[in-house]
Amino acid sequence: MSDITGYENEEPRIGVYICHCGSNIAGVIDPKEVVSFSEGLPGVVRATDTLYACADSGQKLIKEDIKKYNLNRVVVSACSVRMHEPTFRAAVAEAGLNPFLMEMANIREQCTWAHGHDPDGALKKAKDLTASAVAKATFLTPLDMITVPVTQKALVIGAGVAGISSALDLAEQGIETILVEKEPTIGGVMAQLNKTFPTMDCSI
Amino acid sequence: MVDAARQSKIDLRAYTEVERVEGFVGNFKVTLREKAKYVIADRCNGCGDCSSVCPIEVPNYFELNIAPRKAIYVPMSQSVPLIYSIDMDACIKCFKCVEACGPLEAIDFSQEDKLVTEDIGAIVVATGFSHFDPSVMEEYGYGKFPNVITSMEMERLNNSAGPTAGNLIRPSDNKNPQKLAFINCVGSRDKRFNEGCSNFCCMYSIKNAVLLKQMNPKVDITIYYMDIRTPSKGYEEFYDRARKMGIHFTQGRPSLITEDPETYNLYVHSEDIALGEVIEHEYDMIMLNTAAIPQPDQNEMSSVLNVAQSPGGWYMEYHPKLRPMDSPTDGIFFAGACQGPKDIPASVAQGSAAASRAGRILHSKEWEIEPTVAVVWPDRCVSADGKSCGLCSKACPYGAVDYAKGKAAEIITAKCHGCGACVAECPHDAITQLHFTDAQILAQMRALLAEEPHKKILAFRCHWCSYGGADLAGTSHFEYTANERGMRVMCSARMDSDFIYEAYRLGAGAVLYSGCHPQDCHYITGQLIGAKRAKRLSTIFERMQMTPGRFRIAWISAAEGDKYARVLNEMQAVLDNMPEEQLLEEIERLKPEVTKRLRRFPNVPGVQEAMDFSDTMVTAITTKESAA
């Protein structure tokens, strides 16, 4: 079960990318300081900054570096995982790396945007968050997405104007759709209205 | 409406409620409650003979209760489907309807609610909105003065299919009103009730005023408004047309409506902002444009669907700009006003948008989900040695643990949602969660607490809610202490006691234990497990006489950025109020106690490696930082 120990005996070769996000990050801290900090961290063989990591140029840099430096882990210090984790996972996958060997540090939403009043504190935090992502990256293991079957049937809850429109669009795409309405008639608030803007015609 | 009933691919289930939603994207199991109509749908031809003989009359909600309906009824003559139902609360069981129905034999008093289960791939939630009840605003006299009505009531009175066949009359004397006023923002943009703007009421009042003016150009109409908001295509032009028709617009929020008890005429007392004067005008009839509010059962539905709500109660979208139709749960989408007040064009557009989002899944035979599931090390599981345990199985919200004495527990991957509850609950560290292993988490914590740990606040957040709340704090630029150091796991159920003890062993100044509110949990009962553990920890730290506030529990939704910032600032204040020596002394005093409670063993796979690695990491960080 060595594949689930959380530690593979492969020497980590980590690339660290510090995003400026234009001035969103670089307006508060100097990304180059985080770069020079990262250079000395265990396993890090490449650290650099980039104006927009998510842009084509940023992704290209990461992909080229994976080959050039033979990277087996990537850390992107940029925005929230809720924002661009899929972007960077896809980028490293295109370069042949397992997408789960990429780790993000959130130095925008949870750092520079929240600590604009304290640039020194924000810089310290950005370094710590990057180190923490490097630490996690060291122990990452390659994983495969789980594939599940799809029941090709939709449920639309509520048959007001939004629900009816949704159900019709789904049905016209050929999808079996159950349209549920809690009242005895469909139509919702719209059915109670007299004429409606801008056509000023009957709403039913 | 009619199209929806005619479309062969639409299976229309009216008078049906969603009782339970289980499963995950592509594989939802939905339980529907088909409420008893006491009428056999296949036999009812909608003739209405039953209704005409029914002796019972009750208020018809569809007509805003200003007109009656029978106990056996359809809400309106154009009902879709046109199938009658019996309101059993009103029915006196005279069975006249049965007689009237005759040979069709469509009426069946023995019907009961039916629970049916459906396999569903994706769900669009379009549950709409409700109306604010203005009777709580005593200053407007709604419910007391007969001629103060809501615009929705006017809508029915002015509707040719409504109770007066479109003849707008005043309730006090059935006369046609000649001088009318609309009041906007009733219960909306009002800190006492609903802070938000209801979005469509400006256009709604203009539309109603134009319709009335078209029917009778002599009628005198005033709209009282705070601001007129007409931002969409053609809206400003429509507003302009209304002004040219002679409809008066007065900027000012009326403070009081009084009534002449003789004539039942009404007086609006307001400020006219343009004139800078207090004004008082007499009207025959007044229409209140009430706020759009969430449905009364929206909290309940939010629990059924496992989706979060924004402040104000509307459903919370995954991302306000980039994924406005998506709920945070893969495979569930929002459309229309359930996500926030919207007018008809926006609701129709959202219906299509949600269909398109759901279509991505429904047109696929397979869908990919994250592999962040739990895995058992069979050699560490005591159950294999014949000992009773089963805590993993008890903790699992999905029944995904195959547990039996005499064999090692096993996780059924297809059922596992990856909350990590079983991982943290296992007393023998025999389970791990992929992508959130103990080794990974411990290594992260060590890096975050490498330097001056006593000044730091280690914040554990669940992915879906409190991590989202922290994101929103940043997006909203709510500033909070930069001493916070965030850790992310999928659910608070994964926040192992060991992580918290380890944080204090490493000298953390404070630790935050945060996740979703109980009703918002992405993992059904994950938060309850996390909350129970957090409470236990809290008692232990209290007994250790840890300074209150150094361990904080907070349930923060993805919509509560302000709360995240506030909680962190309050925690910083706790540290600021302690002299540094006192804090350091307390940390040292408690170290042996928390170490004693740590049950992580170096022989848990990966942990020893993580510890060794962390020593190198800490040295690297401290060297780098002292050089800087």
Short mmCIF file of N, CA and C in Angstrom, two decimals, chain A residues 72-145:
data_model
loop_
_atom_site.label_atom_id
_atom_site.label_comp_id
_atom_site.label_asym_id
_atom_site.label_seq_id
_atom_site.Cartn_x
_atom_site.Cartn_y
_atom_site.Cartn_z
N ASN A 72 8.78 17.22 -10.78
CA ASN A 72 7.75 16.22 -10.49
C ASN A 72 6.70 16.73 -9.51
N ARG A 73 6.83 18.02 -9.11
CA ARG A 73 5.81 18.67 -8.28
C ARG A 73 5.76 20.14 -8.70
N VAL A 74 4.56 20.72 -8.61
CA VAL A 74 4.44 22.14 -8.94
C VAL A 74 3.65 22.84 -7.83
N VAL A 75 4.17 24.00 -7.41
CA VAL A 75 3.45 24.83 -6.45
C VAL A 75 3.14 26.16 -7.12
N VAL A 76 1.86 26.55 -7.11
CA VAL A 76 1.48 27.84 -7.67
C VAL A 76 0.93 28.70 -6.52
N SER A 77 1.66 29.77 -6.21
CA SER A 77 1.18 30.70 -5.19
C SER A 77 0.45 31.81 -5.93
N ALA A 78 -0.87 31.79 -5.84
CA ALA A 78 -1.66 32.73 -6.64
C ALA A 78 -2.98 32.98 -5.91
N CYS A 79 -4.07 32.58 -6.56
CA CYS A 79 -5.39 32.87 -6.00
C CYS A 79 -5.95 31.64 -5.27
N SER A 80 -7.27 31.68 -5.06
CA SER A 80 -7.95 30.61 -4.33
C SER A 80 -8.02 29.32 -5.15
N VAL A 81 -7.98 28.18 -4.48
CA VAL A 81 -8.19 26.91 -5.19
C VAL A 81 -9.56 26.87 -5.84
N ARG A 82 -10.50 27.64 -5.24
CA ARG A 82 -11.85 27.67 -5.79
C ARG A 82 -11.87 28.41 -7.13
N MET A 83 -10.80 29.13 -7.42
CA MET A 83 -10.72 29.91 -8.65
C MET A 83 -9.99 29.11 -9.73
N HIS A 84 -8.72 28.81 -9.50
CA HIS A 84 -7.90 28.30 -10.60
C HIS A 84 -7.27 26.93 -10.39
N GLU A 85 -7.69 26.19 -9.39
CA GLU A 85 -7.12 24.85 -9.24
C GLU A 85 -7.33 24.01 -10.51
N PRO A 86 -8.54 24.03 -11.10
CA PRO A 86 -8.72 23.25 -12.34
C PRO A 86 -7.78 23.71 -13.46
N THR A 87 -7.53 25.02 -13.54
CA THR A 87 -6.64 25.56 -14.59
C THR A 87 -5.24 24.97 -14.47
N PHE A 88 -4.68 25.02 -13.26
CA PHE A 88 -3.29 24.57 -13.10
C PHE A 88 -3.17 23.05 -13.11
N ARG A 89 -4.23 22.39 -12.64
CA ARG A 89 -4.20 20.92 -12.75
C ARG A 89 -4.13 20.53 -14.22
N ALA A 90 -4.94 21.21 -15.03
CA ALA A 90 -4.96 20.89 -16.46
C ALA A 90 -3.61 21.22 -17.10
N ALA A 91 -3.03 22.34 -16.68
CA ALA A 91 -1.74 22.76 -17.27
C ALA A 91 -0.66 21.73 -17.00
N VAL A 92 -0.54 21.28 -15.73
CA VAL A 92 0.53 20.31 -15.43
C VAL A 92 0.24 18.97 -16.13
N ALA A 93 -1.04 18.64 -16.26
CA ALA A 93 -1.39 17.39 -16.94
C ALA A 93 -0.96 17.44 -18.40
N GLU A 94 -1.12 18.61 -19.01
CA GLU A 94 -0.70 18.75 -20.41
C GLU A 94 0.80 18.55 -20.56
N ALA A 95 1.53 18.85 -19.50
CA ALA A 95 2.98 18.64 -19.56
C ALA A 95 3.36 17.23 -19.10
N GLY A 96 2.36 16.39 -18.90
CA GLY A 96 2.65 14.99 -18.60
C GLY A 96 2.73 14.66 -17.12
N LEU A 97 2.43 15.65 -16.27
CA LEU A 97 2.50 15.40 -14.82
C LEU A 97 1.09 15.04 -14.33
N ASN A 98 1.02 14.17 -13.33
CA ASN A 98 -0.30 13.87 -12.76
C ASN A 98 -0.88 15.16 -12.16
N PRO A 99 -2.15 15.46 -12.46
CA PRO A 99 -2.71 16.75 -12.01
C PRO A 99 -2.72 16.92 -10.49
N PHE A 100 -2.69 15.81 -9.77
CA PHE A 100 -2.74 15.92 -8.30
C PHE A 100 -1.36 16.17 -7.70
N LEU A 101 -0.37 16.38 -8.56
CA LEU A 101 0.96 16.73 -8.05
C LEU A 101 1.17 18.24 -8.11
N MET A 102 0.06 18.97 -8.22
CA MET A 102 0.11 20.43 -8.22
C MET A 102 -0.59 20.92 -6.95
N GLU A 103 0.04 21.84 -6.27
CA GLU A 103 -0.56 22.38 -5.04
C GLU A 103 -0.57 23.91 -5.13
N MET A 104 -1.66 24.51 -4.66
CA MET A 104 -1.74 25.98 -4.70
C MET A 104 -1.62 26.59 -3.31
N ALA A 105 -1.03 27.78 -3.26
CA ALA A 105 -1.06 28.59 -2.04
C ALA A 105 -1.90 29.81 -2.37
N ASN A 106 -2.85 30.12 -1.49
CA ASN A 106 -3.78 31.23 -1.75
C ASN A 106 -3.18 32.51 -1.18
N ILE A 107 -2.43 33.24 -2.03
CA ILE A 107 -1.81 34.48 -1.53
C ILE A 107 -2.53 35.72 -2.05
N ARG A 108 -3.70 35.52 -2.65
CA ARG A 108 -4.47 36.68 -3.12
C ARG A 108 -5.69 36.89 -2.19
N GLU A 109 -6.76 36.10 -2.39
CA GLU A 109 -7.96 36.26 -1.56
C GLU A 109 -7.62 36.21 -0.07
N GLN A 110 -6.75 35.24 0.29
CA GLN A 110 -6.51 35.02 1.73
C GLN A 110 -5.21 35.67 2.19
N CYS A 111 -4.67 36.56 1.38
CA CYS A 111 -3.45 37.25 1.83
C CYS A 111 -3.47 38.72 1.41
N THR A 112 -3.04 39.01 0.18
CA THR A 112 -2.89 40.45 -0.15
C THR A 112 -4.21 41.20 -0.14
N TRP A 113 -5.30 40.56 -0.53
CA TRP A 113 -6.59 41.25 -0.52
C TRP A 113 -7.12 41.49 0.89
N ALA A 114 -6.69 40.65 1.82
CA ALA A 114 -7.22 40.79 3.19
C ALA A 114 -6.25 41.55 4.10
N HIS A 115 -5.01 41.72 3.64
CA HIS A 115 -4.02 42.35 4.53
C HIS A 115 -3.34 43.56 3.87
N GLY A 116 -4.10 44.27 3.04
CA GLY A 116 -3.55 45.46 2.37
C GLY A 116 -3.00 46.48 3.37
N HIS A 117 -3.54 46.43 4.59
CA HIS A 117 -3.13 47.39 5.63
C HIS A 117 -1.79 47.00 6.25
N ASP A 118 -1.32 45.80 5.97
CA ASP A 118 -0.13 45.29 6.65
C ASP A 118 0.77 44.54 5.64
N PRO A 119 1.45 45.29 4.75
CA PRO A 119 2.23 44.63 3.69
C PRO A 119 3.33 43.72 4.25
N ASP A 120 3.95 44.11 5.39
CA ASP A 120 5.01 43.26 5.95
C ASP A 120 4.42 41.94 6.43
N GLY A 121 3.27 42.05 7.11
CA GLY A 121 2.58 40.85 7.59
C GLY A 121 2.14 39.99 6.43
N ALA A 122 1.67 40.64 5.35
CA ALA A 122 1.20 39.89 4.18
C ALA A 122 2.37 39.15 3.52
N LEU A 123 3.54 39.80 3.48
CA LEU A 123 4.70 39.16 2.86
C LEU A 123 5.11 37.92 3.67
N LYS A 124 5.14 38.08 4.99
CA LYS A 124 5.48 36.93 5.85
C LYS A 124 4.51 35.78 5.62
N LYS A 125 3.24 36.15 5.55
CA LYS A 125 2.21 35.13 5.38
C LYS A 125 2.34 34.46 4.02
N ALA A 126 2.61 35.25 2.97
CA ALA A 126 2.75 34.68 1.62
C ALA A 126 3.91 33.68 1.59
N LYS A 127 4.99 34.00 2.31
CA LYS A 127 6.13 33.07 2.37
C LYS A 127 5.72 31.79 3.10
N ASP A 128 5.05 31.94 4.23
CA ASP A 128 4.64 30.76 5.01
C ASP A 128 3.68 29.88 4.22
N LEU A 129 2.72 30.53 3.54
CA LEU A 129 1.74 29.75 2.78
C LEU A 129 2.42 29.01 1.63
N THR A 130 3.42 29.66 1.02
CA THR A 130 4.16 29.01 -0.05
C THR A 130 4.96 27.82 0.50
N ALA A 131 5.62 28.03 1.65
CA ALA A 131 6.39 26.94 2.28
C ALA A 131 5.45 25.78 2.62
N SER A 132 4.27 26.12 3.10
CA SER A 132 3.30 25.10 3.48
C SER A 132 2.85 24.30 2.25
N ALA A 133 2.68 25.00 1.12
CA ALA A 133 2.30 24.31 -0.12
C ALA A 133 3.45 23.43 -0.61
N VAL A 134 4.68 23.90 -0.43
CA VAL A 134 5.85 23.09 -0.81
C VAL A 134 5.88 21.82 0.05
N ALA A 135 5.58 22.00 1.35
CA ALA A 135 5.58 20.86 2.27
C ALA A 135 4.52 19.84 1.84
N LYS A 136 3.34 20.34 1.49
CA LYS A 136 2.30 19.40 1.07
C LYS A 136 2.69 18.74 -0.25
N ALA A 137 3.22 19.56 -1.17
CA ALA A 137 3.60 19.04 -2.48
C ALA A 137 4.59 17.88 -2.34
N THR A 138 5.51 18.00 -1.37
CA THR A 138 6.51 16.96 -1.15
C THR A 138 5.84 15.61 -0.89
N PHE A 139 4.69 15.65 -0.24
CA PHE A 139 4.03 14.41 0.15
C PHE A 139 2.83 14.05 -0.74
N LEU A 140 2.69 14.77 -1.85
CA LEU A 140 1.58 14.45 -2.75
C LEU A 140 1.86 13.16 -3.49
N THR A 141 0.78 12.45 -3.81
CA THR A 141 0.93 11.24 -4.62
C THR A 141 0.04 11.37 -5.86
N PRO A 142 0.43 10.74 -6.94
CA PRO A 142 -0.41 10.82 -8.14
C PRO A 142 -1.74 10.12 -7.91
N LEU A 143 -2.81 10.74 -8.36
CA LEU A 143 -4.14 10.15 -8.20
C LEU A 143 -4.88 10.21 -9.53
N ASP A 144 -5.83 9.31 -9.70
CA ASP A 144 -6.66 9.35 -10.90
C ASP A 144 -8.07 9.77 -10.53
N MET A 145 -8.69 10.56 -11.38
CA MET A 145 -10.08 10.94 -11.14
C MET A 145 -10.93 9.67 -11.12
#
